[in-house]
Coordinates of C-alpha atoms in Angstrom, one line a residue:
X1 CA 11.6 30.4 10.1
X2 CA 12.7 31.7 6.3
X3 CA 15.3 28.2 6.1
X4 CA 15.4 26.8 2.8
X5 CA 14.5 22.4 2.8
X6 CA 16.7 20.7 -0.2
X7 CA 15.2 17.7 -1.7
X8 CA 12.8 16.7 -4.4
X9 CA 9.3 17.9 -4.2
X10 CA 6.8 14.8 -4.5
X11 CA 3.5 16.7 -4.2
X12 CA 1.6 19.8 -4.0
X13 CA -1.9 19.4 -2.8
X14 CA -4.7 22.1 -1.9
X15 CA -3.8 22.1 2.1
X16 CA 0.2 20.8 1.9
X17 CA 3.4 19.5 0.0
X18 CA 5.7 16.9 0.6
X19 CA 9.4 17.1 0.4
X20 CA 11.5 13.9 -0.4
X21 CA 15.0 15.2 1.5
X22 CA 17.8 13.9 3.6
X23 CA 15.1 12.8 6.6
X24 CA 13.0 11.6 4.3
X25 CA 9.4 12.4 2.6
X26 CA 8.3 15.3 4.7
X27 CA 5.1 17.0 4.5
X28 CA 5.0 20.5 4.8
X29 CA 1.3 22.9 5.3
X30 CA 1.3 25.3 2.4
X31 CA 0.8 27.9 4.7
X32 CA 4.7 27.5 5.7
X33 CA 5.9 27.6 2.8
X34 CA 6.8 30.8 1.4
X35 CA 8.1 30.0 -2.0
X36 CA 9.6 27.4 -4.5
X37 CA 12.9 27.6 -6.1
X38 CA 13.9 24.3 -9.0
X39 CA 16.9 23.3 -9.3
X40 CA 18.5 21.9 -12.4
X41 CA 18.3 18.1 -12.2
X42 CA 22.0 16.3 -12.3
X43 CA 22.6 12.5 -12.5
X44 CA 23.9 11.3 -8.8
X45 CA 26.0 9.2 -9.0
X46 CA 25.9 5.8 -6.7
X47 CA 21.9 6.3 -6.2
X48 CA 21.1 5.0 -2.7
X49 CA 18.5 2.2 -1.6
X50 CA 15.3 3.2 -0.6
X51 CA 14.0 1.9 2.9
X52 CA 10.3 2.1 3.8
X53 CA 9.6 1.6 7.4
X54 CA 6.1 -0.5 8.8
X55 CA 5.1 3.2 10.4
X56 CA 5.1 4.4 6.8
X57 CA 8.8 6.9 6.9
X58 CA 10.6 6.8 4.4
X59 CA 15.0 7.2 4.2
X60 CA 17.6 6.4 1.5
X61 CA 21.1 5.6 1.6
X62 CA 23.6 2.6 1.1
X63 CA 22.3 -0.6 2.8
X64 CA 24.9 -3.4 4.5
X65 CA 23.7 -6.3 5.5
X66 CA 25.7 -8.8 8.0
X67 CA 25.1 -11.5 10.8
X68 CA 23.9 -8.5 13.1
X69 CA 21.1 -7.5 10.5
X70 CA 21.3 -4.4 8.2
X71 CA 23.1 -0.8 8.2
X72 CA 21.4 2.0 6.5
X73 CA 24.1 4.5 6.0
X74 CA 22.4 7.9 5.9
X75 CA 23.7 11.1 5.2
X76 CA 22.4 13.0 7.7
X77 CA 21.5 10.5 10.6
X78 CA 24.7 8.5 9.9
X79 CA 24.6 4.7 10.6
X80 CA 21.6 3.2 11.4
X81 CA 20.9 -0.2 13.0
X82 CA 17.4 -1.8 11.7
X83 CA 15.7 -4.7 13.0
X84 CA 13.8 -6.6 9.9
X85 CA 10.9 -6.1 11.7
X86 CA 10.9 -2.1 11.5
X87 CA 11.0 -2.5 7.9
X88 CA 8.2 -3.0 5.5
X89 CA 10.1 -2.5 2.1
X90 CA 13.1 -2.4 0.3
X91 CA 14.1 -0.5 -3.3
X92 CA 17.5 -1.4 -4.6
X93 CA 18.7 1.6 -6.8
X94 CA 21.1 0.1 -9.5
X95 CA 22.9 2.4 -12.2
X96 CA 21.5 0.3 -15.2
X97 CA 18.1 0.4 -13.8
X98 CA 15.9 3.0 -14.2
X99 CA 12.0 3.4 -12.5
X100 CA 9.8 4.7 -14.9
X101 CA 8.0 6.6 -12.3
X102 CA 11.2 8.7 -11.7
X103 CA 11.1 9.5 -15.8
X104 CA 9.0 13.0 -16.4
X105 CA 5.6 12.4 -18.6
X106 CA 3.8 14.3 -20.2
X107 CA -0.1 14.0 -21.0
X108 CA -0.4 14.7 -24.6
X109 CA -3.9 13.7 -24.7
X110 CA -7.2 13.4 -22.4
X111 CA -9.8 12.1 -24.5
X112 CA -13.8 12.4 -23.3
X113 CA -17.0 14.5 -22.3
X114 CA -15.2 15.0 -19.1
X115 CA -11.3 14.4 -19.7
X116 CA -9.8 11.5 -17.6
X117 CA -7.7 12.7 -14.6
X118 CA -3.8 12.4 -15.6
X119 CA -1.4 9.7 -14.5
X120 CA -0.5 9.4 -10.8
X121 CA 1.8 7.7 -8.5
X122 CA 0.5 5.8 -5.9
X123 CA 2.4 3.9 -3.0
X124 CA 1.1 -0.3 -3.7
X125 CA 2.6 -3.3 -1.8
X126 CA 5.3 -3.6 -4.8
X127 CA 6.4 -0.3 -3.8
X128 CA 5.6 2.8 -6.0
X129 CA 3.3 2.4 -8.9
X130 CA 1.9 3.9 -11.6
X131 CA -2.3 4.5 -12.3
X132 CA -3.5 5.5 -15.8
X133 CA -7.3 6.2 -16.9
X134 CA -8.5 5.2 -20.1
X135 CA -8.3 8.0 -22.8
X136 CA -4.7 9.0 -21.9
X137 CA -1.6 9.7 -23.8
X138 CA 1.2 9.7 -22.0
X139 CA 4.9 10.4 -23.4
X140 CA 8.0 9.6 -21.8
X141 CA 11.6 11.3 -23.0
X142 CA 14.0 8.7 -21.5
X143 CA 17.4 9.4 -20.8
X144 CA 19.9 8.9 -23.4
X145 CA 22.1 5.5 -23.0
X146 CA 24.7 3.5 -25.2
X147 CA 23.5 0.3 -24.8
X148 CA 19.9 -1.1 -26.0
X149 CA 17.1 -1.2 -22.9
X150 CA 14.4 -3.1 -21.9
X151 CA 10.8 -2.2 -20.4
X152 CA 10.1 -4.8 -17.5
X153 CA 6.4 -3.9 -15.7
X154 CA 3.5 -6.3 -14.2
X155 CA 0.4 -4.4 -15.6
X156 CA -2.4 -4.8 -13.8
X157 CA -6.5 -3.8 -13.7
X158 CA -7.3 -1.3 -10.9
X159 CA -8.7 -2.6 -8.1
X160 CA -12.1 -2.7 -8.2
X161 CA -12.6 -1.8 -11.9
X162 CA -15.9 -2.3 -14.1
X163 CA -14.5 -2.4 -17.5
X164 CA -11.5 -4.1 -19.2
X165 CA -8.7 -2.0 -20.8
X166 CA -6.7 -1.4 -23.6
X167 CA -3.3 -0.6 -23.2
X168 CA -1.0 0.6 -26.2
X169 CA 3.1 1.0 -26.1
X170 CA 4.6 2.6 -28.7
X171 CA 8.2 2.6 -29.5
X172 CA 10.4 3.1 -32.3
X173 CA 7.2 3.1 -34.4
X174 CA 5.9 0.1 -32.9
X175 CA 2.8 -0.6 -31.2
X176 CA 2.2 -3.2 -28.6
X177 CA -1.2 -4.0 -27.5
X178 CA -2.2 -5.3 -23.7
X179 CA -5.7 -6.3 -23.0
X180 CA -6.5 -5.6 -19.1
X181 CA -10.1 -7.3 -17.9
X182 CA -11.0 -6.4 -14.8
X183 CA -10.2 -8.9 -11.9
X184 CA -7.2 -10.6 -13.9
X185 CA -4.1 -11.1 -12.0
X186 CA -0.9 -8.8 -13.2
X187 CA 0.3 -9.2 -16.8
X188 CA 4.4 -9.5 -17.5
X189 CA 5.1 -6.6 -19.8
X190 CA 8.7 -7.7 -21.2
X191 CA 9.7 -5.2 -24.3
X192 CA 12.7 -4.1 -26.1
X193 CA 13.2 -0.4 -26.2
X194 CA 17.0 -0.5 -27.9
X195 CA 18.1 2.7 -28.1
X196 CA 14.7 4.6 -28.2
X197 CA 14.3 8.4 -26.8
X198 CA 10.8 8.7 -26.4
X199 CA 7.9 6.3 -24.7
X200 CA 4.6 6.4 -25.3
X201 CA 1.6 4.7 -23.8
X202 CA -2.1 4.9 -24.6
X203 CA -4.8 3.5 -22.5
X204 CA -8.2 3.4 -24.0
X205 CA -11.9 1.8 -22.6
X206 CA -12.8 -1.7 -24.2
X207 CA -16.7 -1.1 -24.1
X208 CA -18.3 1.2 -22.7
X209 CA -16.8 3.3 -20.3
X210 CA -17.7 3.2 -16.5
X211 CA -16.4 4.1 -13.5
X212 CA -13.8 2.9 -12.0
X213 CA -11.6 1.6 -14.8
X214 CA -7.9 1.7 -15.4
X215 CA -4.8 -0.1 -15.0
X216 CA -1.3 0.2 -12.6
X217 CA 2.0 -0.5 -13.8
X218 CA 4.1 -2.4 -10.8
X219 CA 7.6 -2.6 -10.9
X220 CA 8.1 -0.9 -14.0
X221 CA 11.8 0.0 -14.8
X222 CA 13.7 0.5 -18.0
X223 CA 16.8 -1.7 -17.8
X224 CA 20.0 -2.1 -19.9
X225 CA 19.9 -5.1 -21.5
X226 CA 23.2 -6.3 -19.6
X227 CA 21.8 -5.4 -16.3
X228 CA 21.0 -7.9 -13.8

């Protein structure tokens, strides 16, 4: 019907696309899409909470808690009363905390006889996670901040991984390494970033490559040092 749908483009696949808009995460057949218009990204004051429902749908907005339950203030649908049994996951967005999966990453190197897949954002029980594969180097350009920051995360092996991997995080000229073996519990990551503007993550196989292999970054947050 030639009507535009404003929102954030989440993926482009062979048969469909998905837009994160006021109605939540909306998949659309590519045959119904005439064009994409990319707007300049602007900072939004007072980022909203993200609610994932038991049926898989997603809505965002300020969330209030009372003795009657939860109320989500949605920009289009108004005040929505929620029952806890309807909700699978709530993600709070704080002004001094930035999820790494919301930062634009660039794959600067892919090494191997068959180039490994680029890192991808997946849905996990803890929310969105970043999956990385051996032979990749990904560079993130961090937004400016007047406060020193930390990188906090849980680093886990890819489910069903056959080999271990070595993860190297480079920031401010310093490299920190993590060895992640198959089947181990997630390893906590707590690194000082200072005022760094660039974060680089390299993933290498610790032995002869075998598939599947890789790591997943869960609850990966860029936090100002005085953020709670």
